[in-house]
Amino acid sequence: EAAVTQSPRNKVAVTGGKVTLSCNQTNNHNNMYWYRQDTGHGLRLIHYSYGAGSTEKGDIPDGYKASRPSQENFSLILELATPSQTSVYFCASGDGGAGNTLYFGEGSRLIVV
Amino acid sequence: GDSVTQKEGLVTLTEGLPVMLNCTYQTIYSNAFLFWYVHYLNESPRLLLKSSTDNKRTEHQGFHATLHKSSSSFHLQKSSAQLSDSALYYCALSNTGANTGKLTFGHGTILRVHP
């Protein structure tokens, strides 16, 4: 029973379209994170959240919005998708603090054509 | 800001040989946590080991690393590579100054072990 689940796992979107990536965690962690994974760049932080109602910008937030309606759910929203947003997106949860372990979901592969 | 450097993008080894993946970091904070995450194909990235104690060896699943604050390094080592070690390895940094729990990752090193 995976503790962090993402949907959809695969998505093809058209340029200019809206994409929503969803993440659900059953770890009861306060913090949640969205990263994108690209060859040559590793994992880069897009947005994160300290709890329901909170969203914070990460290192590469441009072109992305985030929503944390509840402890369990954290969404990443691409209002106007562009081909440069083609990537694999990972959601993670953690209990906060410098030494906390992040627990990742399975990833969502997005292709923008 | 914080940064993590993994100088090797790809390491190819013969089974049985020792593994060493390099990781150096930069941060303005003295109390840094360093992590190694492993990402096997078709799985989620997961924690391999972590440390915040200077000069103390940390071990897990046959891998070990020692945080050296004097050289800002946290290299991952294993005495004998196995085929099942083939994966993408990320070094990552978190610090107590910001206390957000967010990690800064390196670019990753692909380890390929062949017979």
CSV table of C-alpha atoms in Angstrom, one decimal:
chain,number,residue,atom,x,y,z
A,1,GLU,CA,0.0,0.0,0.0
A,2,ALA,CA,1.9,3.0,-1.4
A,3,ALA,CA,1.9,6.0,1.0
A,4,VAL,CA,2.3,8.6,-1.8
A,5,THR,CA,0.3,8.1,-4.9
A,6,GLN,CA,0.3,10.3,-8.0
A,7,SER,CA,-2.2,10.6,-10.8
A,8,PRO,CA,-2.1,10.5,-13.7
A,9,ARG,CA,1.0,8.4,-14.2
A,10,ASN,CA,1.2,9.3,-17.8
A,11,LYS,CA,-0.2,12.3,-19.6
A,12,VAL,CA,0.0,13.8,-23.1
A,13,ALA,CA,-1.1,17.4,-23.3
A,14,VAL,CA,-1.3,20.0,-26.0
A,15,THR,CA,0.6,23.3,-25.9
A,16,GLY,CA,-1.5,25.9,-24.2
A,17,GLY,CA,-3.7,23.4,-22.4
A,18,LYS,CA,-4.2,23.1,-18.7
A,19,VAL,CA,-2.7,20.1,-16.8
A,20,THR,CA,-3.3,19.1,-13.2
A,21,LEU,CA,-1.1,16.6,-11.5
A,22,SER,CA,-2.5,15.2,-8.3
A,23,CYS,CA,-0.7,13.7,-5.3
A,24,ASN,CA,-2.2,12.0,-2.2
A,25,GLN,CA,-0.3,10.9,0.9
A,26,THR,CA,-1.3,8.7,3.8
A,27,ASN,CA,1.8,9.4,5.9
A,28,ASN,CA,0.1,12.2,7.7
A,29,HIS,CA,3.1,14.4,7.0
A,30,ASN,CA,2.8,18.1,7.2
A,31,ASN,CA,5.2,18.9,4.3
A,32,MET,CA,4.7,18.0,0.7
A,33,TYR,CA,6.9,18.8,-2.3
A,34,TRP,CA,6.7,18.8,-6.1
A,35,TYR,CA,10.0,18.1,-8.0
A,36,ARG,CA,10.7,17.6,-11.7
A,37,GLN,CA,13.3,15.2,-12.9
A,38,ASP,CA,15.3,15.9,-16.1
A,39,THR,CA,18.5,14.4,-17.4
A,40,GLY,CA,21.4,16.6,-16.6
A,41,HIS,CA,19.5,18.5,-14.0
A,42,GLY,CA,18.5,15.9,-11.4
A,43,LEU,CA,15.5,16.7,-9.2
A,44,ARG,CA,14.5,20.3,-9.0
A,45,LEU,CA,12.0,21.7,-6.5
A,46,ILE,CA,9.0,23.5,-8.0
A,47,HIS,CA,6.6,24.1,-5.1
A,48,TYR,CA,6.2,22.9,-1.6
A,49,SER,CA,3.7,23.1,1.3
A,50,TYR,CA,3.8,23.2,5.1
A,51,GLY,CA,0.2,22.0,5.5
A,52,ALA,CA,-3.3,22.5,4.3
A,53,GLY,CA,-3.8,25.9,2.7
A,54,SER,CA,-0.1,26.7,2.4
A,55,THR,CA,2.0,26.8,-0.8
A,56,GLU,CA,5.5,28.1,-1.2
A,57,LYS,CA,7.7,28.6,-4.3
A,58,GLY,CA,10.6,26.3,-4.8
A,59,ASP,CA,13.6,26.9,-7.0
A,60,ILE,CA,11.8,26.7,-10.4
A,61,PRO,CA,8.2,27.9,-9.9
A,62,ASP,CA,7.7,29.8,-13.1
A,63,GLY,CA,4.8,28.4,-15.2
A,64,TYR,CA,3.5,26.3,-12.3
A,65,LYS,CA,0.9,26.8,-9.5
A,66,ALA,CA,0.2,24.5,-6.6
A,67,SER,CA,-2.8,23.8,-4.4
A,68,ARG,CA,-2.9,22.1,-1.0
A,69,PRO,CA,-6.6,21.8,-0.1
A,70,SER,CA,-6.0,19.2,2.7
A,71,GLN,CA,-3.3,17.4,4.7
A,72,GLU,CA,-3.5,14.5,2.2
A,73,ASN,CA,-3.6,16.2,-1.2
A,74,PHE,CA,-1.2,18.5,-3.1
A,75,SER,CA,-1.7,19.4,-6.7
A,76,LEU,CA,0.6,20.8,-9.3
A,77,ILE,CA,-1.2,23.0,-12.0
A,78,LEU,CA,0.1,24.0,-15.4
A,79,GLU,CA,-2.3,26.6,-16.6
A,80,LEU,CA,-0.7,27.0,-20.0
A,81,ALA,CA,1.4,23.9,-20.7
A,82,THR,CA,4.6,24.4,-22.9
A,83,PRO,CA,6.9,21.8,-24.5
A,84,SER,CA,9.6,22.8,-22.0
A,85,GLN,CA,7.4,21.4,-19.2
A,86,THR,CA,7.8,17.9,-20.7
A,87,SER,CA,9.3,16.0,-17.8
A,88,VAL,CA,8.8,13.4,-15.1
A,89,TYR,CA,7.2,15.0,-12.0
A,90,PHE,CA,7.6,13.5,-8.5
A,91,CYS,CA,5.6,14.3,-5.4
A,92,ALA,CA,7.0,13.7,-2.0
A,93,SER,CA,6.0,14.0,1.6
A,94,GLY,CA,8.0,14.6,4.7
A,95,ASP,CA,7.5,15.5,8.4
A,96,GLY,CA,9.6,18.7,8.1
A,97,GLY,CA,12.9,19.7,9.6
A,98,ALA,CA,16.4,19.6,8.1
A,99,GLY,CA,16.9,15.9,8.6
A,100,ASN,CA,13.6,14.6,7.5
A,101,THR,CA,13.3,11.8,5.0
A,102,LEU,CA,11.3,12.5,1.9
A,103,TYR,CA,8.9,9.7,0.7
A,104,PHE,CA,8.3,9.9,-3.1
A,105,GLY,CA,5.5,8.9,-5.3
A,106,GLU,CA,5.9,6.8,-8.4
A,107,GLY,CA,6.2,9.8,-10.7
A,108,SER,CA,4.0,11.3,-13.4
A,109,ARG,CA,5.4,11.4,-16.9
A,110,LEU,CA,4.1,14.5,-18.8
A,111,ILE,CA,4.6,15.1,-22.5
A,112,VAL,CA,3.5,18.4,-24.0
A,113,VAL,CA,3.2,18.4,-27.7
B,1,GLY,CA,22.0,29.3,-2.1
B,2,ASP,CA,22.7,25.7,-1.4
B,3,SER,CA,24.2,23.5,-4.1
B,4,VAL,CA,25.3,19.9,-4.6
B,5,THR,CA,27.8,18.7,-7.2
B,6,GLN,CA,28.0,15.1,-8.4
B,7,LYS,CA,30.8,15.3,-11.0
B,8,GLU,CA,30.1,11.9,-12.6
B,9,GLY,CA,27.0,11.6,-14.7
B,10,LEU,CA,27.7,7.9,-15.4
B,11,VAL,CA,29.8,5.3,-13.7
B,12,THR,CA,30.2,1.9,-15.3
B,13,LEU,CA,31.7,-0.9,-13.2
B,14,THR,CA,32.3,-4.6,-13.4
B,15,GLU,CA,30.6,-6.7,-10.8
B,16,GLY,CA,32.7,-7.2,-7.7
B,17,LEU,CA,34.7,-4.0,-8.0
B,18,PRO,CA,34.4,-1.2,-5.4
B,19,VAL,CA,32.0,1.7,-5.9
B,20,MET,CA,32.7,5.3,-5.2
B,21,LEU,CA,30.3,8.1,-6.2
B,22,ASN,CA,31.4,11.6,-5.5
B,23,CYS,CA,29.4,14.3,-3.8
B,24,THR,CA,30.4,17.8,-2.7
B,25,TYR,CA,28.2,20.5,-1.5
B,26,GLN,CA,28.0,24.2,-0.7
B,27,THR,CA,25.9,25.8,2.0
B,28,ILE,CA,26.2,28.9,4.2
B,29,TYR,CA,24.9,26.9,7.2
B,30,SER,CA,27.1,24.9,9.5
B,31,ASN,CA,24.5,22.3,10.4
B,32,ALA,CA,23.9,20.6,7.1
B,33,PHE,CA,22.2,17.2,6.5
B,34,LEU,CA,23.5,15.2,3.6
B,35,PHE,CA,21.6,12.4,2.0
B,36,TRP,CA,21.9,9.7,-0.6
B,37,TYR,CA,18.8,8.7,-2.5
B,38,VAL,CA,18.6,5.8,-4.9
B,39,HIS,CA,16.2,5.6,-7.8
B,40,TYR,CA,15.8,2.2,-9.3
B,41,LEU,CA,14.1,1.9,-12.7
B,42,ASN,CA,10.3,1.9,-12.5
B,43,GLU,CA,10.3,2.6,-8.8
B,44,SER,CA,10.2,5.7,-6.6
B,45,PRO,CA,13.3,7.4,-5.4
B,46,ARG,CA,14.0,6.4,-1.8
B,47,LEU,CA,16.5,7.2,1.0
B,48,LEU,CA,19.6,5.1,1.1
B,49,LEU,CA,21.4,6.9,4.0
B,50,LYS,CA,21.9,10.3,5.6
B,51,SER,CA,24.1,12.1,8.0
B,52,SER,CA,24.7,15.3,9.8
B,53,THR,CA,27.6,14.2,12.0
B,54,ASP,CA,31.1,15.3,10.9
B,55,ASN,CA,33.6,12.4,10.3
B,56,LYS,CA,31.2,9.7,11.3
B,57,ARG,CA,30.7,6.7,8.9
B,58,THR,CA,27.0,6.0,8.1
B,59,GLU,CA,26.1,2.6,6.6
B,60,HIS,CA,23.0,1.0,5.1
B,61,GLN,CA,22.4,-1.9,2.8
B,62,GLY,CA,26.2,-2.4,2.2
B,63,PHE,CA,26.8,1.2,1.2
B,64,HIS,CA,28.6,3.7,3.4
B,65,ALA,CA,29.4,7.4,3.4
B,66,THR,CA,31.2,9.8,5.8
B,67,LEU,CA,30.4,13.4,6.0
B,68,HIS,CA,33.5,15.6,6.0
B,69,LYS,CA,32.7,19.2,6.7
B,70,SER,CA,36.3,20.3,6.2
B,71,SER,CA,36.1,19.3,2.5
B,72,SER,CA,32.3,19.6,2.1
B,73,SER,CA,32.1,16.1,0.9
B,74,PHE,CA,29.8,13.1,1.3
B,75,HIS,CA,31.0,10.4,-1.1
B,76,LEU,CA,29.1,7.1,-1.4
B,77,GLN,CA,31.1,3.9,-1.3
B,78,LYS,CA,30.6,0.1,-1.4
B,79,SER,CA,33.3,-2.5,-1.3
B,80,SER,CA,31.9,-4.7,-4.0
B,81,ALA,CA,29.4,-3.8,-6.7
B,82,GLN,CA,26.5,-6.0,-7.5
B,83,LEU,CA,24.4,-6.2,-10.6
B,84,SER,CA,21.3,-5.1,-8.5
B,85,ASP,CA,23.1,-1.9,-7.6
B,86,SER,CA,22.5,-0.5,-11.0
B,87,ALA,CA,20.4,2.6,-10.5
B,88,LEU,CA,20.4,6.4,-10.4
B,89,TYR,CA,21.9,7.9,-7.3
B,90,TYR,CA,21.2,11.3,-6.0
B,91,CYS,CA,23.2,13.2,-3.4
B,92,ALA,CA,21.1,15.8,-1.6
B,93,LEU,CA,21.4,18.6,1.0
B,94,SER,CA,19.2,20.0,3.7
B,95,ASN,CA,20.0,22.5,6.3
B,96,THR,CA,18.7,23.6,9.7
B,97,GLY,CA,18.9,27.3,8.9
B,98,ALA,CA,15.9,27.3,6.6
B,99,ASN,CA,14.2,24.4,8.4
B,100,THR,CA,11.8,23.8,5.6
B,101,GLY,CA,12.7,20.1,5.2
B,102,LYS,CA,13.3,20.8,1.5
B,103,LEU,CA,16.2,19.1,-0.2
B,104,THR,CA,18.6,20.4,-2.8
B,105,PHE,CA,19.6,17.5,-5.1
B,106,GLY,CA,22.6,17.0,-7.3
B,107,HIS,CA,22.2,16.1,-10.9
B,108,GLY,CA,22.5,12.4,-10.2
B,109,THR,CA,24.9,9.7,-11.1
B,110,ILE,CA,23.9,6.6,-13.0
B,111,LEU,CA,25.6,3.5,-11.8
B,112,ARG,CA,25.7,0.6,-14.3
B,113,VAL,CA,27.2,-2.7,-13.0
B,114,HIS,CA,27.9,-5.3,-15.6
B,115,PRO,CA,29.0,-9.0,-15.3
